Structure formats: structure tokens, C-alpha cells
């Protein structure tokens, strides 16, 4: 049984993340979606809120498990005896950061491998930060995040969802 961990902030989960998870779940027997801490980001949603949105978004994929961890990703990998990290690559601009992370994780845990899945073309521009910014100003985020996540975003920013397009 080959398992892989897909770590991220998921603040909140987007359709781009879900696409990577669905594809990862076809490659590996189990994908563990891990909400981890990115020290350079201050999340909008609490850990519980992010886990709740992931649970709702991924409820139909049987071989996906959701977990959270505070600490080094490699320590989590060792704890659950998994050696594969999945990351999505959207554009060249992601590369430097992802390359640095992959090499750092490899230095800390030489047995681990980072596997990159190239983002679907329709999600190459999509990021959680972009979605938050659009939602904050009441813009349309349909097709970018699941409806449940869109609802939570508008609630967070106290924006009425009277417009069907939102
Ligand atoms: O969705 P993000 O913010 O790009 O995910 C980044 C994340 C959370 C995967 C990364 O910051 C991480 O692995 N955090 C755990 C702490 C850690 O292991 N840091 C060193 C990895 S370079």
C-alpha cells in the first residue's frame, strides 16, 4: 500500500487543490491531506474551519484522509511512515519556492521524495490568496472554490450572498 502526503495551508481549500488531490488519489492507494503550518502566512481561517472545509470538499473521495500537524513536515512523515510528498506546480513562479522546500525536506529526511503534479491549465492562476481577495471585495468566486467554501468566505467577510453568480 503506497501512501502519500499532500501538505498545505489550505486557507481555504480551492478547486485547484481538489484537482491535485483527486489526481493524487488515482496514483496512490491513500492520500493524506495535511493541514500544516506555514510560518510565513497568517491564516484567515482557524485550523478547525480549514479542516471542516476540507472534510466537506473531499467527502466523496474514499482513499483520502485529512489530518493536521504542527511542526516539521518530515517529522509527520516519519511518524506515519510515509515517504512521498505531493505538491502541485502551477507556473514557473512556483518553482523556486517548491524546489527549495523539496530540497530542504530531502536534506532533513533523505528517504523522502517530493512528487510534483502539474496543475490543470484552468487552475494555473488560482490561489487561496487570490480567492480571499476576490471574496473580500464581494467578487465572484464561482468555479474557484466549492460552494460550501464560498459561503464560508463570504460569511467571514460579512458579505451578503444575494447575487446568484457568487
Ligand atoms: O500551502 P502552502 O502554504 O504553500 O504550504 C506550505 C507548507 C505548509 C507545506 C510548508 O510551509 C510546510 O511544510 N510547513 C511545515 C513546517 C516545515 O516542515 N517547514 C520546512 C519545509 S521547507
Short mmCIF file of C-alpha atoms and ligand atoms in Angstrom, two decimals:
data_model
loop_
_atom_site.label_atom_id
_atom_site.label_comp_id
_atom_site.label_asym_id
_atom_site.label_seq_id
_atom_site.Cartn_x
_atom_site.Cartn_y
_atom_site.Cartn_z
CA UNK A 1 0.00 0.00 0.00
CA UNK A 2 1.64 3.24 -1.14
CA UNK A 3 0.60 6.36 0.72
CA UNK A 4 1.42 9.99 0.00
CA UNK A 5 1.02 13.19 1.98
CA UNK A 6 -0.32 16.35 0.35
CA UNK A 7 0.60 19.17 2.77
CA UNK A 8 -0.53 22.77 2.64
CA UNK A 9 -2.10 25.69 4.44
CA UNK A 10 -5.49 25.18 2.73
CA UNK A 11 -6.66 28.64 3.79
CA UNK A 12 -9.10 27.80 2.25
CA UNK A 13 -9.06 24.72 0.00
CA UNK A 14 -9.60 25.68 -3.66
CA UNK A 15 -10.73 23.72 -6.71
CA UNK A 16 -7.06 23.71 -7.75
CA UNK A 17 -6.14 21.79 -4.57
CA UNK A 18 -9.08 19.44 -5.07
CA UNK A 19 -7.96 18.67 -8.62
CA UNK A 20 -4.47 17.75 -7.36
CA UNK A 21 -5.95 15.59 -4.57
CA UNK A 22 -8.28 13.76 -6.99
CA UNK A 23 -5.38 13.02 -9.31
CA UNK A 24 -3.10 12.02 -6.44
CA UNK A 25 -5.80 9.64 -5.19
CA UNK A 26 -5.71 7.86 -8.58
CA UNK A 27 -1.95 7.35 -8.32
CA UNK A 28 -1.59 6.38 -4.66
CA UNK A 29 -3.55 3.96 -2.50
CA UNK A 30 -4.10 6.65 0.09
CA UNK A 31 -3.57 10.42 0.07
CA UNK A 32 -3.30 12.14 3.42
CA UNK A 33 -4.23 15.79 3.09
CA UNK A 34 -2.25 17.50 5.82
CA UNK A 35 -3.03 20.94 7.15
CA UNK A 36 0.40 22.16 8.20
CA UNK A 37 1.78 25.44 9.44
CA UNK A 38 3.42 27.83 7.01
CA UNK A 39 5.34 30.19 9.30
CA UNK A 40 5.32 32.97 6.69
CA UNK A 41 1.50 33.09 6.48
CA UNK A 42 -1.17 34.25 8.93
CA UNK A 43 -4.27 32.21 8.18
CA UNK A 44 -7.69 33.77 7.73
CA UNK A 45 -9.47 30.61 8.87
CA UNK A 46 -8.83 28.71 12.08
CA UNK A 47 -7.43 25.20 11.89
CA UNK A 48 -10.90 23.80 12.72
CA UNK A 49 -12.51 25.83 9.94
CA UNK A 50 -9.93 24.71 7.39
CA UNK A 51 -10.37 21.07 8.43
CA UNK A 52 -14.15 21.41 8.21
CA UNK A 53 -13.99 22.84 4.66
CA UNK A 54 -11.60 20.10 3.56
CA UNK A 55 -13.85 17.43 5.09
CA UNK A 56 -16.83 18.74 3.15
CA UNK A 57 -14.88 19.18 -0.10
CA UNK A 58 -13.28 15.72 -0.05
CA UNK A 59 -16.15 13.66 1.34
CA UNK A 60 -16.66 11.75 -1.92
CA UNK A 61 -13.06 10.57 -2.38
CA UNK A 62 -12.76 7.31 -0.43
CA UNK A 63 -8.98 6.96 -0.28
CA UNK A 64 -8.35 10.43 1.12
CA UNK A 65 -7.74 11.13 4.78
CA UNK A 66 -7.44 14.56 6.39
CA UNK A 67 -5.05 15.31 9.22
CA UNK A 68 -3.19 18.24 10.78
CA UNK A 69 0.25 18.70 12.28
CA UNK A 70 2.21 21.45 13.90
CA UNK A 71 5.94 21.05 13.36
CA UNK A 72 8.23 19.89 10.61
CA UNK A 73 6.59 18.05 7.76
CA UNK A 74 9.35 15.44 7.77
CA UNK A 75 8.61 14.62 11.42
CA UNK A 76 5.00 13.92 10.46
CA UNK A 77 6.15 11.73 7.55
CA UNK A 78 8.40 9.71 9.85
CA UNK A 79 5.64 9.39 12.46
CA UNK A 80 3.22 7.82 9.99
CA UNK A 81 5.92 6.08 7.93
CA UNK A 82 5.15 7.77 4.61
CA UNK A 83 7.91 8.86 2.24
CA UNK A 84 6.05 10.64 -0.56
CA UNK A 85 5.08 14.31 -0.55
CA UNK A 86 2.74 15.57 -3.26
CA UNK A 87 2.87 19.21 -4.30
CA UNK A 88 1.09 20.99 -7.14
CA UNK A 89 3.02 23.18 -9.57
CA UNK A 90 1.05 25.95 -11.23
CA UNK A 91 3.61 28.06 -13.03
CA UNK A 92 7.31 28.79 -13.23
CA UNK A 93 6.80 31.28 -10.40
CA UNK A 94 6.04 28.37 -8.02
CA UNK A 95 9.20 26.55 -8.95
CA UNK A 96 11.83 28.29 -6.86
CA UNK A 97 9.85 28.01 -3.62
CA UNK A 98 8.88 24.40 -4.31
CA UNK A 99 12.43 23.46 -5.31
CA UNK A 100 13.76 24.95 -2.06
CA UNK A 101 11.15 23.14 0.02
CA UNK A 102 11.71 19.81 -1.71
CA UNK A 103 15.48 20.02 -1.22
CA UNK A 104 15.09 21.10 2.42
CA UNK A 105 12.79 18.18 3.15
CA UNK A 106 15.20 15.84 1.35
CA UNK A 107 18.10 17.17 3.43
CA UNK A 108 16.15 16.61 6.65
CA UNK A 109 14.79 13.22 5.59
CA UNK A 110 16.80 11.70 2.71
CA UNK A 111 14.35 8.83 2.19
CA UNK A 112 11.50 11.18 1.27
CA UNK A 113 10.58 12.17 -2.28
CA UNK A 114 8.56 15.16 -3.45
CA UNK A 115 6.35 14.38 -6.42
CA UNK A 116 5.04 17.36 -8.40
CA UNK A 117 1.71 17.24 -10.18
CA UNK A 118 1.31 19.96 -12.78
CA UNK A 119 -1.80 21.97 -12.19
CA UNK A 120 -4.65 21.74 -14.67
CA UNK A 121 -4.43 24.66 -17.10
CA UNK A 122 -7.71 26.11 -15.85
CA UNK A 123 -6.33 26.43 -12.32
CA UNK A 124 -2.84 27.78 -13.08
CA UNK A 125 -3.80 31.28 -11.96
CA UNK A 126 -5.72 30.15 -8.89
CA UNK A 127 -4.51 30.56 -5.32
CA UNK A 128 -6.13 30.74 -1.89
CA UNK A 129 -4.82 34.30 -1.53
CA UNK A 130 -6.44 35.38 -4.80
CA UNK A 131 -9.75 33.80 -3.82
CA UNK A 132 -9.68 35.55 -0.42
CA UNK A 133 -9.01 38.88 -2.06
CA UNK A 134 -11.86 38.48 -4.56
CA UNK A 135 -14.27 37.37 -1.82
CA UNK A 136 -13.25 40.21 0.48
CA UNK A 137 -14.39 42.72 -2.12
CA UNK A 138 -17.55 40.79 -2.94
CA UNK A 139 -16.38 39.48 -6.32
CA UNK A 140 -17.45 36.25 -7.99
CA UNK A 141 -15.58 33.12 -6.87
CA UNK A 142 -17.87 30.58 -8.55
CA UNK A 143 -15.85 27.72 -10.05
CA UNK A 144 -12.78 28.63 -7.99
CA UNK A 145 -13.82 27.02 -4.71
CA UNK A 146 -16.62 24.61 -3.72
CA UNK A 147 -19.93 26.38 -2.92
CA UNK A 148 -19.55 25.48 0.76
CA UNK A 149 -16.16 27.24 0.88
CA UNK A 150 -17.55 30.26 -0.99
CA UNK A 151 -20.28 30.52 1.67
CA UNK A 152 -17.71 30.41 4.47
CA UNK A 153 -15.57 33.06 2.75
CA UNK A 154 -18.45 35.50 2.31
CA UNK A 155 -19.52 34.85 5.91
CA UNK A 156 -16.00 35.62 7.09
CA UNK A 157 -16.02 38.95 5.25
CA UNK A 158 -19.66 39.71 6.20
CA UNK A 159 -20.72 39.81 2.58
CA UNK A 160 -24.30 39.04 1.62
CA UNK A 161 -24.67 36.26 -0.97
CA UNK A 162 -27.74 37.70 -2.66
CA UNK A 163 -26.13 37.51 -6.12
CA UNK A 164 -26.53 34.09 -7.79
CA UNK A 165 -23.18 34.45 -9.53
CA UNK A 166 -21.30 34.41 -6.25
O1 LIG B 1 0.02 25.79 1.08
P1 LIG B 1 1.41 26.24 1.44
O2 LIG B 1 1.35 27.42 2.38
O3 LIG B 1 2.27 26.51 0.24
O4 LIG B 1 2.09 25.02 2.24
C1 LIG B 1 3.39 25.13 2.76
C2 LIG B 1 3.63 24.04 3.82
C3 LIG B 1 2.60 24.16 4.93
C4 LIG B 1 3.53 22.67 3.17
C5 LIG B 1 5.08 24.25 4.39
O5 LIG B 1 5.19 25.54 4.93
C6 LIG B 1 5.44 23.19 5.43
O6 LIG B 1 5.83 22.10 5.09
N1 LIG B 1 5.26 23.52 6.74
C7 LIG B 1 5.59 22.64 7.83
C8 LIG B 1 6.88 23.10 8.51
C9 LIG B 1 8.08 22.59 7.73
O7 LIG B 1 8.31 21.40 7.62
N2 LIG B 1 8.87 23.52 7.16
C10 LIG B 1 10.03 23.19 6.38
C11 LIG B 1 9.65 22.74 4.99
S1 LIG B 1 10.60 23.56 3.85
#
